[in-house]
PDB file of C-alpha atoms and ligand atoms in Angstrom:
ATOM      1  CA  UNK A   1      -5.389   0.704  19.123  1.00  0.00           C
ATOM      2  CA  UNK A   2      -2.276  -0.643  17.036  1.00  0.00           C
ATOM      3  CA  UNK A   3      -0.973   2.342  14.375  1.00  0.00           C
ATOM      4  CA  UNK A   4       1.194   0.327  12.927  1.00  0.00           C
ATOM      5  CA  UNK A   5       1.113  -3.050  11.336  1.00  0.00           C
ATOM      6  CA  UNK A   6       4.152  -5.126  10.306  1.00  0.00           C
ATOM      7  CA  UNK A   7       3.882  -6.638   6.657  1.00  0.00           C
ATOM      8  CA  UNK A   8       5.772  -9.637   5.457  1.00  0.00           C
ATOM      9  CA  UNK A   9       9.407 -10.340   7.000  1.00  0.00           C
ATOM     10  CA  UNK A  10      11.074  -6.434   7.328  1.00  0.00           C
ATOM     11  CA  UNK A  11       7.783  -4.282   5.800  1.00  0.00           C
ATOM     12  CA  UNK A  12       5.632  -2.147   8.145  1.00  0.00           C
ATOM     13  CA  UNK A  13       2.750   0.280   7.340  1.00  0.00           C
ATOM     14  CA  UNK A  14       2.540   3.176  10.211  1.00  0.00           C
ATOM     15  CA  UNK A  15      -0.554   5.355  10.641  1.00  0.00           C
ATOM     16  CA  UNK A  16       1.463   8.605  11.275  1.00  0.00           C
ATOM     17  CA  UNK A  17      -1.076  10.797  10.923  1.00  0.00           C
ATOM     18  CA  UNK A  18      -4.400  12.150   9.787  1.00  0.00           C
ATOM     19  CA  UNK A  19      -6.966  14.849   9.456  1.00  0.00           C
ATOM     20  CA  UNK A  20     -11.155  14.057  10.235  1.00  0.00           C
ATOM     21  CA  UNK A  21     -13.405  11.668  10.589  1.00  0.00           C
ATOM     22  CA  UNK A  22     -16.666  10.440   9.817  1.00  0.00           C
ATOM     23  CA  UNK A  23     -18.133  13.235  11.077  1.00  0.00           C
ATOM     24  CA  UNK A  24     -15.946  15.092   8.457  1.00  0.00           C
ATOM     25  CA  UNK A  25     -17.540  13.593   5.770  1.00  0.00           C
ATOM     26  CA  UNK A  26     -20.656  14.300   7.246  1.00  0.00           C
ATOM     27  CA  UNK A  27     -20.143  18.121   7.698  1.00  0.00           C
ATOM     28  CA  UNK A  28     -19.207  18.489   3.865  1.00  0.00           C
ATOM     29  CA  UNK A  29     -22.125  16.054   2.635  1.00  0.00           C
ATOM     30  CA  UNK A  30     -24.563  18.263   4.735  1.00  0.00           C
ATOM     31  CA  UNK A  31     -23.029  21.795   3.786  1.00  0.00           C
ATOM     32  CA  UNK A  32     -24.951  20.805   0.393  1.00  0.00           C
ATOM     33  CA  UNK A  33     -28.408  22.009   2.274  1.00  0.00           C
ATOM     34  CA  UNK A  34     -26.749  24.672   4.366  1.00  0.00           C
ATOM     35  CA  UNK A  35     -27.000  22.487   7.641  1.00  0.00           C
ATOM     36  CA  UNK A  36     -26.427  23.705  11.103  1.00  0.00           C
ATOM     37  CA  UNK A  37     -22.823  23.435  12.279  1.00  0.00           C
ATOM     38  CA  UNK A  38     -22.637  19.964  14.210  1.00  0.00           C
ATOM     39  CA  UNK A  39     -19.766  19.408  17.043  1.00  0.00           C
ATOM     40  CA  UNK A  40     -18.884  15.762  18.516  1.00  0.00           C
ATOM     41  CA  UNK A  41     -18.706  12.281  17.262  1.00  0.00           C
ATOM     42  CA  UNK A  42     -20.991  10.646  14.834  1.00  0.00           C
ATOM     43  CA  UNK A  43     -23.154   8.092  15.802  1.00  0.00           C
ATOM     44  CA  UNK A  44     -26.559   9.187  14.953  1.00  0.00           C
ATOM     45  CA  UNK A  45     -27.943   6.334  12.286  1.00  0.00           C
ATOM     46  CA  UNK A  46     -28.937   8.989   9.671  1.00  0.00           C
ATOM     47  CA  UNK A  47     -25.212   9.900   9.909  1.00  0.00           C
ATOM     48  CA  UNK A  48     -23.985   5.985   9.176  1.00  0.00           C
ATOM     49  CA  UNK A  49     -26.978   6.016   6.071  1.00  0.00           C
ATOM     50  CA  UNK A  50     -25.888   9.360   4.911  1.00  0.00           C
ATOM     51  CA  UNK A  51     -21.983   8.120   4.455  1.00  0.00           C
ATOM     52  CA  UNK A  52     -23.604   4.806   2.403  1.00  0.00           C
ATOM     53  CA  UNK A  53     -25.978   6.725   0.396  1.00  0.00           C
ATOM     54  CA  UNK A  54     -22.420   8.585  -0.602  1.00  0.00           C
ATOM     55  CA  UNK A  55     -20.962   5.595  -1.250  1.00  0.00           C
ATOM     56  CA  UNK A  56     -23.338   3.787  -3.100  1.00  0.00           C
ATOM     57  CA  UNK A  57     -24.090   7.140  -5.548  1.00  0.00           C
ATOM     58  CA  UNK A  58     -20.616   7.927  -6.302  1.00  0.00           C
ATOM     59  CA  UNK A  59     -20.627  10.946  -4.521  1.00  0.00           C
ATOM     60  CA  UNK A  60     -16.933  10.948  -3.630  1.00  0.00           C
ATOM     61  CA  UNK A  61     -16.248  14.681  -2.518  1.00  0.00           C
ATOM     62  CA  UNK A  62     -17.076  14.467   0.722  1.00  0.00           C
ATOM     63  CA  UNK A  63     -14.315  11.497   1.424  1.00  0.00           C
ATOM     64  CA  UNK A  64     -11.852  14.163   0.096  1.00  0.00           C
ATOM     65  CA  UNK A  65     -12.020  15.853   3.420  1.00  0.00           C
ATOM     66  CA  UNK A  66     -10.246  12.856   5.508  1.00  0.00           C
ATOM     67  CA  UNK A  67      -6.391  12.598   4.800  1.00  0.00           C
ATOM     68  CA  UNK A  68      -4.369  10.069   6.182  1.00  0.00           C
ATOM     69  CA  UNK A  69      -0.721   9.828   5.961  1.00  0.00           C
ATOM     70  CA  UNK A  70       1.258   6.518   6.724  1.00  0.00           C
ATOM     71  CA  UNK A  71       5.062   5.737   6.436  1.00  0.00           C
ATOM     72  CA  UNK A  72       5.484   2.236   4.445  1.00  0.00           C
ATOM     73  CA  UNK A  73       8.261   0.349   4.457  1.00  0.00           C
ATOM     74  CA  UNK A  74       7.914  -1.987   1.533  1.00  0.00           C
ATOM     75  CA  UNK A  75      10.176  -3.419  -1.909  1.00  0.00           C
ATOM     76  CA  UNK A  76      10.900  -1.614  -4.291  1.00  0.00           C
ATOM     77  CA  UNK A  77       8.548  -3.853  -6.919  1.00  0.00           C
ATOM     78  CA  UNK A  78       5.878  -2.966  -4.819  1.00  0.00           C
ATOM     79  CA  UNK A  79       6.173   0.777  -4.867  1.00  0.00           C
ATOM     80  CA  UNK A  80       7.146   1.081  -8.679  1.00  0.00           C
ATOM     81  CA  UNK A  81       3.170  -0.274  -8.245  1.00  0.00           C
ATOM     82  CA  UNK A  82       2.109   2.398  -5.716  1.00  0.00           C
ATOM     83  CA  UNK A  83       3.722   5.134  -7.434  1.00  0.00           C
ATOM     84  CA  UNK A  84       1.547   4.980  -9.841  1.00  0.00           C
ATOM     85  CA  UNK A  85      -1.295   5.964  -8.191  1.00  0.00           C
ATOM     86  CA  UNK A  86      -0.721   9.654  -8.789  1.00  0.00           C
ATOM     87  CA  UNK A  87      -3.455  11.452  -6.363  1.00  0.00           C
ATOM     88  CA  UNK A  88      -1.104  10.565  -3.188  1.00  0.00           C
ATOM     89  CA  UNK A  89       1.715  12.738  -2.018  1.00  0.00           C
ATOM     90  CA  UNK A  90       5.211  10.720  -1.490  1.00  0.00           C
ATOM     91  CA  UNK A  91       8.486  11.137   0.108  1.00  0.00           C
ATOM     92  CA  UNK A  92      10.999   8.697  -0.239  1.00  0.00           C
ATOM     93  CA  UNK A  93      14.348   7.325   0.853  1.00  0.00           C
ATOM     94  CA  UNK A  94      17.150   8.537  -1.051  1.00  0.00           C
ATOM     95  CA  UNK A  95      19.995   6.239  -1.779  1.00  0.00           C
ATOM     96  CA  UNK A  96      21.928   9.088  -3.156  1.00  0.00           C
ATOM     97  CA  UNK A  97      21.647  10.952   0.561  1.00  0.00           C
ATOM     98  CA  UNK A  98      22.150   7.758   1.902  1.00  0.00           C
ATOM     99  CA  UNK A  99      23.496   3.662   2.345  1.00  0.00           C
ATOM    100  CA  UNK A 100      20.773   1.632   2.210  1.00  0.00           C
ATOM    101  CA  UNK A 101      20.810  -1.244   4.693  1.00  0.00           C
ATOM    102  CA  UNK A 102      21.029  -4.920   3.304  1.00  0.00           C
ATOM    103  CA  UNK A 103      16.799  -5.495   3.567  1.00  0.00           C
ATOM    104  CA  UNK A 104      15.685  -7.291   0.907  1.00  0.00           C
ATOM    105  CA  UNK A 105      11.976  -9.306   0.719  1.00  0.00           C
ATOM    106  CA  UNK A 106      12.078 -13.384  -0.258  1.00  0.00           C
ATOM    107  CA  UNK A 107       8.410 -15.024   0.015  1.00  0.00           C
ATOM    108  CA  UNK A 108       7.321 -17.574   1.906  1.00  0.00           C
ATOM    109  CA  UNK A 109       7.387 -21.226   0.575  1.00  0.00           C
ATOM    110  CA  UNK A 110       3.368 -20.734  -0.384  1.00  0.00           C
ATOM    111  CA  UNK A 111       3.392 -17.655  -1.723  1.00  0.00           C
ATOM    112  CA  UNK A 112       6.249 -18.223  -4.763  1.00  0.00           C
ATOM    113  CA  UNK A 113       3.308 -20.764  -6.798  1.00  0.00           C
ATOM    114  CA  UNK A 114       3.379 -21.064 -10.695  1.00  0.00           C
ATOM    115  CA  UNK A 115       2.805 -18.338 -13.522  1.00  0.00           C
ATOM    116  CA  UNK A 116      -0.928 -18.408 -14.287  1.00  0.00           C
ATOM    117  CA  UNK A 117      -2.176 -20.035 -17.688  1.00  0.00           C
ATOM    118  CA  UNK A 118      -5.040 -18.113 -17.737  1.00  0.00           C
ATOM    119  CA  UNK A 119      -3.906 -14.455 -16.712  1.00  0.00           C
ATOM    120  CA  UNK A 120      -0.312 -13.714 -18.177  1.00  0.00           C
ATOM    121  CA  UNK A 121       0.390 -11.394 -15.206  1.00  0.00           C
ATOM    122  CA  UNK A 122      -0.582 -13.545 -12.396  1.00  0.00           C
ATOM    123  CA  UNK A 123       0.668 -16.231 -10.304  1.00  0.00           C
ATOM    124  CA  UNK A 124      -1.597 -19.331  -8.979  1.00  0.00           C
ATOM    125  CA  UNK A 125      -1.276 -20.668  -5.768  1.00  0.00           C
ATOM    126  CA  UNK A 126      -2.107 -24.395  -5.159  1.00  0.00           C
ATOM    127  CA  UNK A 127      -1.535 -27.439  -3.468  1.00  0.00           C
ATOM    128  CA  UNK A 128       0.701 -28.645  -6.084  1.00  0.00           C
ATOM    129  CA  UNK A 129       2.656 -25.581  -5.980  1.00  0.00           C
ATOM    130  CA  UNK A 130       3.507 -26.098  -2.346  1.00  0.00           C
ATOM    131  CA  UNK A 131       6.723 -28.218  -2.733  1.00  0.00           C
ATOM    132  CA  UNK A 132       9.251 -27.185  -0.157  1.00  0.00           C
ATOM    133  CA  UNK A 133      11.823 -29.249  -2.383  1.00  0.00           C
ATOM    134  CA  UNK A 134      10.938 -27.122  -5.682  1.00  0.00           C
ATOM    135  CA  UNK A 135      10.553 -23.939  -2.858  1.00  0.00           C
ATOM    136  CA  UNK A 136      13.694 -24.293  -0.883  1.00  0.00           C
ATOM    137  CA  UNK A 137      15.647 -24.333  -4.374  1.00  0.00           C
ATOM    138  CA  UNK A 138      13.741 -21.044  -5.739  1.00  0.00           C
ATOM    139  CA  UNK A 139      13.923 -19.149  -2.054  1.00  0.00           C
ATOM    140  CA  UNK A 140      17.783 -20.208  -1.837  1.00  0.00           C
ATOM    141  CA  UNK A 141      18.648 -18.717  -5.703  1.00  0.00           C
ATOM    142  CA  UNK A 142      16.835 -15.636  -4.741  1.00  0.00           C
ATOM    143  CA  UNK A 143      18.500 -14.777  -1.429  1.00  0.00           C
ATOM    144  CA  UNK A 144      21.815 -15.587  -2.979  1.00  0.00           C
ATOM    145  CA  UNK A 145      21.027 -13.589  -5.738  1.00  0.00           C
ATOM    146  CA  UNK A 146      20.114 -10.856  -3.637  1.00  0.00           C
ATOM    147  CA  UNK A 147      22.936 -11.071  -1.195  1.00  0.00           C
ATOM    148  CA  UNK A 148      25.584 -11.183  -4.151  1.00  0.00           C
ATOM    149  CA  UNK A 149      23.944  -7.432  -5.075  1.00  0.00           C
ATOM    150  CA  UNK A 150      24.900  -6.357  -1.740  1.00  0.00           C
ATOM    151  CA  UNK A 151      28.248  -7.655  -1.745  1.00  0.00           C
ATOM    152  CA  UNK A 152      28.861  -5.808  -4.981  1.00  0.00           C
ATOM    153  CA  UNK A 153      26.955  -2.221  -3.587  1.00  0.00           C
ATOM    154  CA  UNK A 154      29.417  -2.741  -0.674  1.00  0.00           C
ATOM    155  CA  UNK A 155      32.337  -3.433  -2.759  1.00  0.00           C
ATOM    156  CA  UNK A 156      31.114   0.115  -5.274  1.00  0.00           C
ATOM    157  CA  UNK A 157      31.200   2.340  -2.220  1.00  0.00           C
ATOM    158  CA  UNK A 158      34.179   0.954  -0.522  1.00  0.00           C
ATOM    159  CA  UNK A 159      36.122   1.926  -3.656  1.00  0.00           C
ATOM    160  CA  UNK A 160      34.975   5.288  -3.864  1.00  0.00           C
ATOM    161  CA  UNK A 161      31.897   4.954  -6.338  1.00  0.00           C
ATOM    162  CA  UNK A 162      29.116   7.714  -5.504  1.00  0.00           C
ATOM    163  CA  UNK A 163      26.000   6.315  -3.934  1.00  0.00           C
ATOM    164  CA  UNK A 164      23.903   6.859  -6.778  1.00  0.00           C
ATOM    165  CA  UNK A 165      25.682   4.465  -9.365  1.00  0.00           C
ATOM    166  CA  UNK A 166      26.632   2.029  -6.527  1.00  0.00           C
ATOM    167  CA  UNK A 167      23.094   1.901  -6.120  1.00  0.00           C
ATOM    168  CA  UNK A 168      21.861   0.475  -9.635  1.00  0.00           C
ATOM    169  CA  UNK A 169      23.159  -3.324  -8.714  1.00  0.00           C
ATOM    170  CA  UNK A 170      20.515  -3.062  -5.640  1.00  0.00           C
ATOM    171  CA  UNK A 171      17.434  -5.531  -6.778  1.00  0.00           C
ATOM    172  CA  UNK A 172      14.206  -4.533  -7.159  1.00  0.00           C
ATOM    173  CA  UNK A 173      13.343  -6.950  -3.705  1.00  0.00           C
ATOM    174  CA  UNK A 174      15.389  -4.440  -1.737  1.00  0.00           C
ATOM    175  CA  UNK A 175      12.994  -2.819   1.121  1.00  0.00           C
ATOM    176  CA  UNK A 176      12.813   0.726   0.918  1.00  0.00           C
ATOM    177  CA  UNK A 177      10.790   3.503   2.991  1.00  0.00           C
ATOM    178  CA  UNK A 178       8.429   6.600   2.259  1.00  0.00           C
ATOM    179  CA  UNK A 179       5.701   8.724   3.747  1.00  0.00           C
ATOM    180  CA  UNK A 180       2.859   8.577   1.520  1.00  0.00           C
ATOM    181  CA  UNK A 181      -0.099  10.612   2.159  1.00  0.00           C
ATOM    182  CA  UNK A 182      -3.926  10.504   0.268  1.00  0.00           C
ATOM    183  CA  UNK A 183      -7.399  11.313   0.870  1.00  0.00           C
ATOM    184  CA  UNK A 184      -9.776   8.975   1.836  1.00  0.00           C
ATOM    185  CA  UNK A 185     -11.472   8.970  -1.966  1.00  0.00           C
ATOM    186  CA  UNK A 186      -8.449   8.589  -3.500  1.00  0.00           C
ATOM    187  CA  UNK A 187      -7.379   5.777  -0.590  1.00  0.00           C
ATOM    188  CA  UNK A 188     -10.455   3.581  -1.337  1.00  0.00           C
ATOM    189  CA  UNK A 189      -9.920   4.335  -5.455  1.00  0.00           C
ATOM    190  CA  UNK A 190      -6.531   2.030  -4.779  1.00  0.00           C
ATOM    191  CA  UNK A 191      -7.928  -0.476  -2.134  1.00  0.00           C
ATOM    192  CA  UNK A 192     -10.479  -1.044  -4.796  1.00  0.00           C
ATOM    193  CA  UNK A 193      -7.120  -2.119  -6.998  1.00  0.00           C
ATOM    194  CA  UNK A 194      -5.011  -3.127  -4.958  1.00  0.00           C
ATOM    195  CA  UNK A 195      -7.189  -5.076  -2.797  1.00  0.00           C
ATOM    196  CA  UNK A 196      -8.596  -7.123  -6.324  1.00  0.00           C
ATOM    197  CA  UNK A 197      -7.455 -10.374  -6.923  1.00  0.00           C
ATOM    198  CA  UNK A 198      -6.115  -9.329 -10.112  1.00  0.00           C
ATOM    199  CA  UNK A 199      -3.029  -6.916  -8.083  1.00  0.00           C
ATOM    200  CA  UNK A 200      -0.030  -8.553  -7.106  1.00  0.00           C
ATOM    201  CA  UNK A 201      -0.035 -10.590  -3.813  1.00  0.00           C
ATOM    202  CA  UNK A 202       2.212  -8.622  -2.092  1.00  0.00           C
ATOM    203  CA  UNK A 203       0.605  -5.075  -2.734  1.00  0.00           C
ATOM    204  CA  UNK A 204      -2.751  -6.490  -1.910  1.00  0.00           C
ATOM    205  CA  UNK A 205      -1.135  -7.215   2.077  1.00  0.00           C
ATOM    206  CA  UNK A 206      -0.206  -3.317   2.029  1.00  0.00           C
ATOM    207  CA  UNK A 207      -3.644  -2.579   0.926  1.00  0.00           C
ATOM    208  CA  UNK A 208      -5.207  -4.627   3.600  1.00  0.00           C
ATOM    209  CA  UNK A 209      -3.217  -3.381   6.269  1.00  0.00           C
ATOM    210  CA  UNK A 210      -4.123   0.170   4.920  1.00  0.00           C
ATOM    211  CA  UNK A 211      -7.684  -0.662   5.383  1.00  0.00           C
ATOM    212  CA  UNK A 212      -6.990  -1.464   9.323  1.00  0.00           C
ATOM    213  CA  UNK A 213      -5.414   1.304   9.647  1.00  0.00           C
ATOM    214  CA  UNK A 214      -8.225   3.474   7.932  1.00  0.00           C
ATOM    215  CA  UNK A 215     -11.029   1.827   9.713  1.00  0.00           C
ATOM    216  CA  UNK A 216      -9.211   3.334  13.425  1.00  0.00           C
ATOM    217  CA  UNK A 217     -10.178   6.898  11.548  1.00  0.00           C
ATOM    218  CA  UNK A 218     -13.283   6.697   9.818  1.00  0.00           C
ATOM    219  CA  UNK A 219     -14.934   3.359  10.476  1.00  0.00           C
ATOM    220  CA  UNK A 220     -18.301   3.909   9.159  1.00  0.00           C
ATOM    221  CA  UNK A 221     -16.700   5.067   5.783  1.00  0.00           C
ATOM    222  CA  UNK A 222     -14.738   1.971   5.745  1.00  0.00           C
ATOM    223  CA  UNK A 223     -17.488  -0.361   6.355  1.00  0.00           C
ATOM    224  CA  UNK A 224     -19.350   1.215   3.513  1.00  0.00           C
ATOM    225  CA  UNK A 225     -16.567   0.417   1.754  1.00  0.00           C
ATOM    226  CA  UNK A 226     -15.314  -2.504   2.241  1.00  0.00           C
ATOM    227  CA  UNK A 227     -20.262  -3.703   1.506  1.00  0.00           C
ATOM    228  CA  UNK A 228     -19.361  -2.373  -1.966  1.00  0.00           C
ATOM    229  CA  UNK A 229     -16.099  -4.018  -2.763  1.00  0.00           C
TER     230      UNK A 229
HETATM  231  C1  FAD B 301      -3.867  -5.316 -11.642  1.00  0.00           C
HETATM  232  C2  FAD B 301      -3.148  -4.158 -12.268  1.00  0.00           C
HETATM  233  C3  FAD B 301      -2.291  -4.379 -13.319  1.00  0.00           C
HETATM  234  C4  FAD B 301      -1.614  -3.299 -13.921  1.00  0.00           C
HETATM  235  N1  FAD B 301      -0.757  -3.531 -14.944  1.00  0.00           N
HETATM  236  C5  FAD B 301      -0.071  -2.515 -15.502  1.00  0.00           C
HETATM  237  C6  FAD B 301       0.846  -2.727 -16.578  1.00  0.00           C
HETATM  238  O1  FAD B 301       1.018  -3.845 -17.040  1.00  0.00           O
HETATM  239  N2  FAD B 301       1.541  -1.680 -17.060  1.00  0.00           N
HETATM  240  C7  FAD B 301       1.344  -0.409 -16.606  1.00  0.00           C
HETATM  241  O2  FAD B 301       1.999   0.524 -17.077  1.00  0.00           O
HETATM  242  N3  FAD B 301       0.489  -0.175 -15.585  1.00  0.00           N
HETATM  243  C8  FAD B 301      -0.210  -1.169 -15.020  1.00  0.00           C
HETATM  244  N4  FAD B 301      -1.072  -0.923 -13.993  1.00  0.00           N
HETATM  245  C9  FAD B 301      -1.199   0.443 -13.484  1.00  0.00           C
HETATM  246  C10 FAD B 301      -2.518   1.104 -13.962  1.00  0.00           C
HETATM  247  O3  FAD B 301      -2.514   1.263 -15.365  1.00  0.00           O
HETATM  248  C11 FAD B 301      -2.691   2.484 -13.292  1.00  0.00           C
HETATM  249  O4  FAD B 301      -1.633   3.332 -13.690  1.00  0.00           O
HETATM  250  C12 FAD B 301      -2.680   2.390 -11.779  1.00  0.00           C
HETATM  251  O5  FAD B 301      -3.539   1.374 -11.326  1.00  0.00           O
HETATM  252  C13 FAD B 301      -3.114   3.725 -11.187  1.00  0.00           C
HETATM  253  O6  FAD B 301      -4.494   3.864 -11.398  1.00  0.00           O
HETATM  254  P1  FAD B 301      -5.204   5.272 -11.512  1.00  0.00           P
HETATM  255  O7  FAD B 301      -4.662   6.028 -12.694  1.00  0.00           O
HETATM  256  O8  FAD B 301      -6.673   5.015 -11.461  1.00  0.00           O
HETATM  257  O9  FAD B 301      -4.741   5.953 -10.128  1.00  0.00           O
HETATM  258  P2  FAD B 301      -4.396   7.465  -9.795  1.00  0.00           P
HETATM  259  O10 FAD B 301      -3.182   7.911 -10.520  1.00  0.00           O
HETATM  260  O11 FAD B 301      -4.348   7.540  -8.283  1.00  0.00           O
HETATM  261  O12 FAD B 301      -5.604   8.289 -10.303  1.00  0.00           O
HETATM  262  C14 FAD B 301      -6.902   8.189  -9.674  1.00  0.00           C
HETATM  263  C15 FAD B 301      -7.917   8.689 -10.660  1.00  0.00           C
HETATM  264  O13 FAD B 301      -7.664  10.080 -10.905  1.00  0.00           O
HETATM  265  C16 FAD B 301      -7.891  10.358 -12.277  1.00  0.00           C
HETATM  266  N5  FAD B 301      -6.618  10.827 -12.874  1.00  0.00           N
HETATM  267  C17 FAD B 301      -5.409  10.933 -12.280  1.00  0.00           C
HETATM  268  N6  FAD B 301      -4.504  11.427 -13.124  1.00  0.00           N
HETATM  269  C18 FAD B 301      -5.155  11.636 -14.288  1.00  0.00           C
HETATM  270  C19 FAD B 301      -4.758  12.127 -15.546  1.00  0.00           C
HETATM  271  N7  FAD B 301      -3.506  12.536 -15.805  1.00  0.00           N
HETATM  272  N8  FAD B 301      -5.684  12.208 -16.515  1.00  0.00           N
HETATM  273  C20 FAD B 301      -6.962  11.836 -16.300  1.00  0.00           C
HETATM  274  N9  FAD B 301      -7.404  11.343 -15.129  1.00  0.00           N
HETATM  275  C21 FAD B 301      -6.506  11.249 -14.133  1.00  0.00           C
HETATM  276  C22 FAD B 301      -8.413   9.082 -12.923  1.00  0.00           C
HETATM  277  O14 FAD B 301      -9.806   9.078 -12.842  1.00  0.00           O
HETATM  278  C23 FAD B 301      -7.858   8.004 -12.020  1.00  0.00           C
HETATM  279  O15 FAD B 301      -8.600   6.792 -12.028  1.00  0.00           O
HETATM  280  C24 FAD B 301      -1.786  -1.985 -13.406  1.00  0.00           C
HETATM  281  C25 FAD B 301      -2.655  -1.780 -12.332  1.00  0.00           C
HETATM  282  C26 FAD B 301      -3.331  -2.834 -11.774  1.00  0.00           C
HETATM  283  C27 FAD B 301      -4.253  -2.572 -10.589  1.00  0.00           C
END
């Protein structure tokens, strides 16, 4: 099974590691009534009803006891998002450690659309919003954009400038990576957001692959999920 999945043209999400199962969840659910202690996998049926009965009644604490951590290698604009999820731990690159490579994100021709007239932070994708004349003119002013911001970051820190000032022309589509670890609560708390139709496109991709990734760990929790969205 896959641990990692690659997301848009440079992005990535990486299942680098985790911590329990669904049995996990089971074992802390059933500590409640003082239950034997249970070895192997779960695939008794009362286990599977036991995880939805969770779900369904808001009992979160026993999804606590999964963590994952994945590495995510994503723009900028799209971790000023994450960030503010505030139950995950993050490490990130440092651009005053290091040069960042020239990786920035520029959507596909379907996925620029028009602002939204009836949600003033969306954007609507439709047929009429797939022009590759209209797209080919907004897709070339953002690359050049973007490439012009490297050329001047180059320029800064070929005459001398310190990494973190060159750094401030960088755009926000610039790809950057971090570890980011949560528990599986606090991972379905931001599917549930991030996954809505309502988030930005481009989160909502991470958030799927997430999901993927989390089903390979605890797919009974996941399905449970994913009945309730
Ligand atoms: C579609 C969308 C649009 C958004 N637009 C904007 C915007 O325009 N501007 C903007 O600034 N933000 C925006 N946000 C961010 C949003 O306001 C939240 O900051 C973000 O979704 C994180 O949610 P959270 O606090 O539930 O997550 P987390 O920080 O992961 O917290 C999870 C849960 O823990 C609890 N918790 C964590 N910290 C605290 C605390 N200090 N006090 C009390 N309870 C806490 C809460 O129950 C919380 O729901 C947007 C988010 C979405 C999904």
């Amino acid at each position: 099974m896959t641990k990692i999945i690659d997301v848009f043209d440079k992005g990535y999400v990486r299942l680098v590691d985790s911590m329990g199962n669904d049995l996990s969840i089971v074992r802390a659910a059933r500590v409640s009534y003082n239950s034997e202690w249970r070895e192997g996998a779960t695939s008794e049926k009362s286990d599977a009803k036991l995880i939805s009965y969770l779900m369904k009644n808001h009992h979160t604490s026993p999804f606590e006891h999964v963590s994952l951590t994945f590495e995510v290698k994503a723009p900028l604009f799209v971790f000023r998002q994450w960030h503010r999820h505030r139950t995950w731990s993050y490490n990130e690159v440092s651009a005053r450690y290091t040069r960042l490579p020239e990786d920035f994100y520029v959507p596909g021709c379907d996925k620029i659309g028009v602002q939204s007239t009836h949600n003033k932070q969306m954007r609507e994708f439709h047929d009429a919003t797939v022009d590759t004349a209209r797209a080919r003119v907004v897709l070339g002013l953002i690359k050049t954009q973007c490439e012009d911001c490297f050329i001047s970051y180059r320029a800064l820190l070929r005459a001398g400038v310190p990494r973190e000032i060159a750094r401030t022309v960088l755009p926000l589509a610039t790809y950057s990576k971090m570890f980011a670890t949560v528990d599986l609560h606090n991972l379905f708390g931001f599917l549930r957001l991030r996954l809505h139709e309502h988030a930005q496109y481009e989160i909502q991709v991470y958030a799927q692959a997430m999901l993927e990734l989390a089903k390979t760990v605890a797919p009974v929790a996941c399905e449970c999920f994913v009945q309730g969205l």
